[in-house]
GROMACS .gro file of C-alpha atoms in nm:
model
  162
    1MET     CA    1   1.827  -7.974  11.034
    2ASN     CA    2   1.474  -8.072  10.925
    3ASN     CA    3   1.332  -7.800  11.150
    4LEU     CA    4   1.562  -7.543  10.987
    5LYS     CA    5   1.450  -7.646  10.636
    6GLY     CA    6   1.086  -7.622  10.744
    7LEU     CA    7   1.141  -7.277  10.891
    8VAL     CA    8   1.319  -7.153  10.577
    9LEU     CA    9   1.042  -7.295  10.357
   10THR     CA   10   0.773  -7.128  10.571
   11VAL     CA   11   0.951  -6.790  10.557
   12MET     CA   12   0.993  -6.819  10.179
   13LEU     CA   13   0.626  -6.901  10.127
   14MET     CA   14   0.511  -6.616  10.348
   15SER     CA   15   0.741  -6.361  10.185
   16SER     CA   16   0.659  -6.471   9.830
   17SER     CA   17   0.287  -6.429   9.891
   18THR     CA   18   0.355  -6.074  10.006
   19PHE     CA   19   0.539  -5.992   9.686
   20ALA     CA   20   0.305  -6.179   9.455
   21GLN     CA   21   0.009  -5.946   9.504
   22THR     CA   22  -0.141  -5.815   9.185
   23VAL     CA   23  -0.153  -5.447   9.101
   24GLN     CA   24  -0.495  -5.298   9.034
   25LEU     CA   25  -0.501  -5.031   8.764
   26ASN     CA   26  -0.773  -4.772   8.728
   27GLN     CA   27  -0.967  -4.727   8.407
   28VAL     CA   28  -0.865  -4.381   8.286
   29TYR     CA   29  -1.038  -4.195   8.004
   30SER     CA   30  -0.903  -3.903   7.803
   31LEU     CA   31  -1.022  -3.702   7.506
   32ASP     CA   32  -0.865  -3.791   7.173
   33SER     CA   33  -0.830  -3.590   6.853
   34LYS     CA   34  -1.160  -3.721   6.714
   35ALA     CA   35  -1.349  -3.609   7.027
   36ALA     CA   36  -1.165  -3.275   7.017
   37HIS     CA   37  -1.268  -3.220   6.656
   38THR     CA   38  -1.631  -3.298   6.746
   39LEU     CA   39  -1.622  -3.051   7.036
   40VAL     CA   40  -1.467  -2.776   6.825
   41ASP     CA   41  -1.724  -2.822   6.548
   42ALA     CA   42  -2.008  -2.819   6.801
   43ALA     CA   43  -1.879  -2.501   6.968
   44VAL     CA   44  -1.843  -2.325   6.633
   45ALA     CA   45  -2.197  -2.431   6.534
   46ALA     CA   46  -2.343  -2.313   6.866
   47CYS     CA   47  -2.178  -1.973   6.833
   48GLN     CA   48  -2.287  -1.938   6.472
   49LYS     CA   49  -2.647  -1.977   6.595
   50ILE     CA   50  -2.599  -1.664   6.807
   51GLN     CA   51  -2.411  -1.497   6.518
   52HIS     CA   52  -2.062  -1.500   6.666
   53ASN     CA   53  -1.733  -1.636   6.542
   54ILE     CA   54  -1.492  -1.777   6.798
   55ALA     CA   55  -1.157  -1.914   6.894
   56VAL     CA   56  -1.180  -2.255   7.060
   57VAL     CA   57  -0.926  -2.489   7.218
   58VAL     CA   58  -0.968  -2.845   7.346
   59VAL     CA   59  -0.711  -3.000   7.582
   60ASP     CA   60  -0.672  -3.359   7.698
   61ARG     CA   61  -0.661  -3.471   8.063
   62GLY     CA   62  -0.292  -3.377   8.080
   63GLY     CA   63  -0.352  -3.020   7.962
   64ASN     CA   64  -0.206  -3.081   7.616
   65THR     CA   65  -0.376  -2.903   7.327
   66LEU     CA   66  -0.555  -3.151   7.103
   67MET     CA   67  -0.714  -2.897   6.872
   68ALA     CA   68  -0.719  -2.521   6.837
   69SER     CA   69  -0.922  -2.316   6.593
   70ARG     CA   70  -0.972  -1.943   6.538
   71HIS     CA   71  -1.205  -1.782   6.289
   72GLU     CA   72  -1.016  -1.528   6.079
   73ASN     CA   73  -1.241  -1.244   6.199
   74VAL     CA   74  -1.167  -1.312   6.567
   75GLY     CA   75  -0.875  -1.128   6.725
   76PRO     CA   76  -0.560  -1.338   6.757
   77HIS     CA   77  -0.545  -1.284   7.135
   78ASN     CA   78  -0.861  -1.491   7.167
   79LEU     CA   79  -0.680  -1.812   7.076
   80GLY     CA   80  -0.447  -1.766   7.374
   81ALA     CA   81  -0.745  -1.679   7.594
   82ALA     CA   82  -0.932  -1.992   7.484
   83GLU     CA   83  -0.628  -2.206   7.560
   84LYS     CA   84  -0.590  -2.056   7.908
   85LYS     CA   85  -0.962  -2.101   7.976
   86ALA     CA   86  -0.942  -2.469   7.879
   87TYR     CA   87  -0.632  -2.519   8.093
   88THR     CA   88  -0.793  -2.338   8.389
   89ALA     CA   89  -1.109  -2.548   8.367
   90LEU     CA   90  -0.905  -2.867   8.348
   91SER     CA   91  -0.667  -2.772   8.627
   92THR     CA   92  -0.938  -2.660   8.870
   93LYS     CA   93  -1.207  -2.903   8.748
   94THR     CA   94  -1.441  -2.604   8.756
   95ALA     CA   95  -1.617  -2.386   8.502
   96THR     CA   96  -1.420  -2.065   8.455
   97LEU     CA   97  -1.735  -1.851   8.480
   98LEU     CA   98  -1.792  -1.991   8.830
   99LEU     CA   99  -1.426  -1.930   8.919
  100SER     CA  100  -1.461  -1.571   8.801
  101GLN     CA  101  -1.771  -1.518   9.015
  102ASN     CA  102  -1.599  -1.677   9.317
  103ALA     CA  103  -1.295  -1.453   9.271
  104HIS     CA  104  -1.517  -1.146   9.304
  105GLU     CA  105  -1.682  -1.274   9.622
  106ASN     CA  106  -1.402  -1.462   9.799
  107SER     CA  107  -1.058  -1.323   9.881
  108ASP     CA  108  -0.900  -1.671   9.876
  109ALA     CA  109  -1.035  -1.742   9.527
  110LYS     CA  110  -0.922  -1.397   9.415
  111ASN     CA  111  -0.563  -1.514   9.460
  112LEU     CA  112  -0.613  -1.747   9.162
  113THR     CA  113  -0.598  -1.440   8.939
  114THR     CA  114  -0.228  -1.405   9.026
  115LEU     CA  115  -0.137  -1.737   8.860
  116SER     CA  116  -0.016  -1.665   8.508
  117ASN     CA  117  -0.146  -1.991   8.353
  118LEU     CA  118  -0.503  -1.943   8.477
  119LEU     CA  119  -0.767  -1.721   8.320
  120LEU     CA  120  -1.081  -1.660   8.523
  121LEU     CA  121  -1.320  -1.556   8.248
  122GLY     CA  122  -1.628  -1.747   8.138
  123GLY     CA  123  -1.590  -1.988   7.849
  124GLY     CA  124  -1.382  -2.270   7.995
  125LEU     CA  125  -1.541  -2.598   8.101
  126PRO     CA  126  -1.403  -2.931   8.214
  127VAL     CA  127  -1.527  -3.223   8.006
  128ARG     CA  128  -1.643  -3.515   8.218
  129TYR     CA  129  -1.703  -3.879   8.129
  130GLU     CA  130  -1.778  -4.159   8.374
  131ASN     CA  131  -1.723  -3.920   8.668
  132GLN     CA  132  -1.373  -3.833   8.544
  133VAL     CA  133  -1.243  -3.507   8.402
  134VAL     CA  134  -1.117  -3.625   8.064
  135GLY     CA  135  -1.019  -3.287   7.919
  136ALA     CA  136  -1.153  -2.935   7.880
  137ILE     CA  137  -1.276  -2.684   7.627
  138GLY     CA  138  -1.212  -2.311   7.613
  139VAL     CA  139  -1.405  -2.062   7.400
  140ALA     CA  140  -1.322  -1.694   7.347
  141GLY     CA  141  -1.432  -1.414   7.118
  142ALA     CA  142  -1.809  -1.471   7.120
  143GLY     CA  143  -1.890  -1.127   7.256
  144GLY     CA  144  -1.849  -1.181   7.629
  145ALA     CA  145  -1.802  -1.439   7.899
  146LYS     CA  146  -2.163  -1.555   7.902
  147ASN     CA  147  -2.168  -1.615   7.527
  148ASP     CA  148  -1.834  -1.797   7.547
  149GLN     CA  149  -1.974  -2.011   7.828
  150TYR     CA  150  -2.292  -2.084   7.632
  151CYS     CA  151  -2.094  -2.207   7.330
  152ALA     CA  152  -1.871  -2.431   7.543
  153GLU     CA  153  -2.173  -2.577   7.727
  154ALA     CA  154  -2.359  -2.637   7.402
  155ALA     CA  155  -2.056  -2.815   7.255
  156ILE     CA  156  -2.032  -3.054   7.549
  157GLN     CA  157  -2.409  -3.113   7.558
  158SER     CA  158  -2.431  -3.196   7.189
  159SER     CA  159  -2.115  -3.409   7.189
  160PHE     CA  160  -2.165  -3.616   7.503
  161ASN     CA  161  -2.541  -3.623   7.561
  162ARG     CA  162  -2.674  -3.760   7.234
   0.00000   0.00000   0.00000
């Protein structure tokens, strides 16, 4: 009987140590509304320097819109384009200008143009912090993909590299 109690006790101790392991959680960062406001203001300021008004959207790491802004002189379709650019940059973790260039050169990348939620035009950039994609910004209406890209890059540079 003593041997049976010892065996049961040993099994219980071994099994409880298996279940008592601690869970390790990762540190996850995401943009918040304050960061989104800063990015939008910086993008607007950068585009004003090159004499363009814009539509700009910032999304968090889950693809949810944190802030959207469109200058009244910018066509309303640009707000939708900015949102799709931000979502595309977040989803692919790649600048949309680069995706656009790849789509022209690579038949596999060209298939991305068939996905309705993605927009492969310059102006969308993932926002990174501590080696994580924490959100994205999309800019449209600045007179072309390169200008849109410039304004998005300038916004990230001025907001995260001070």
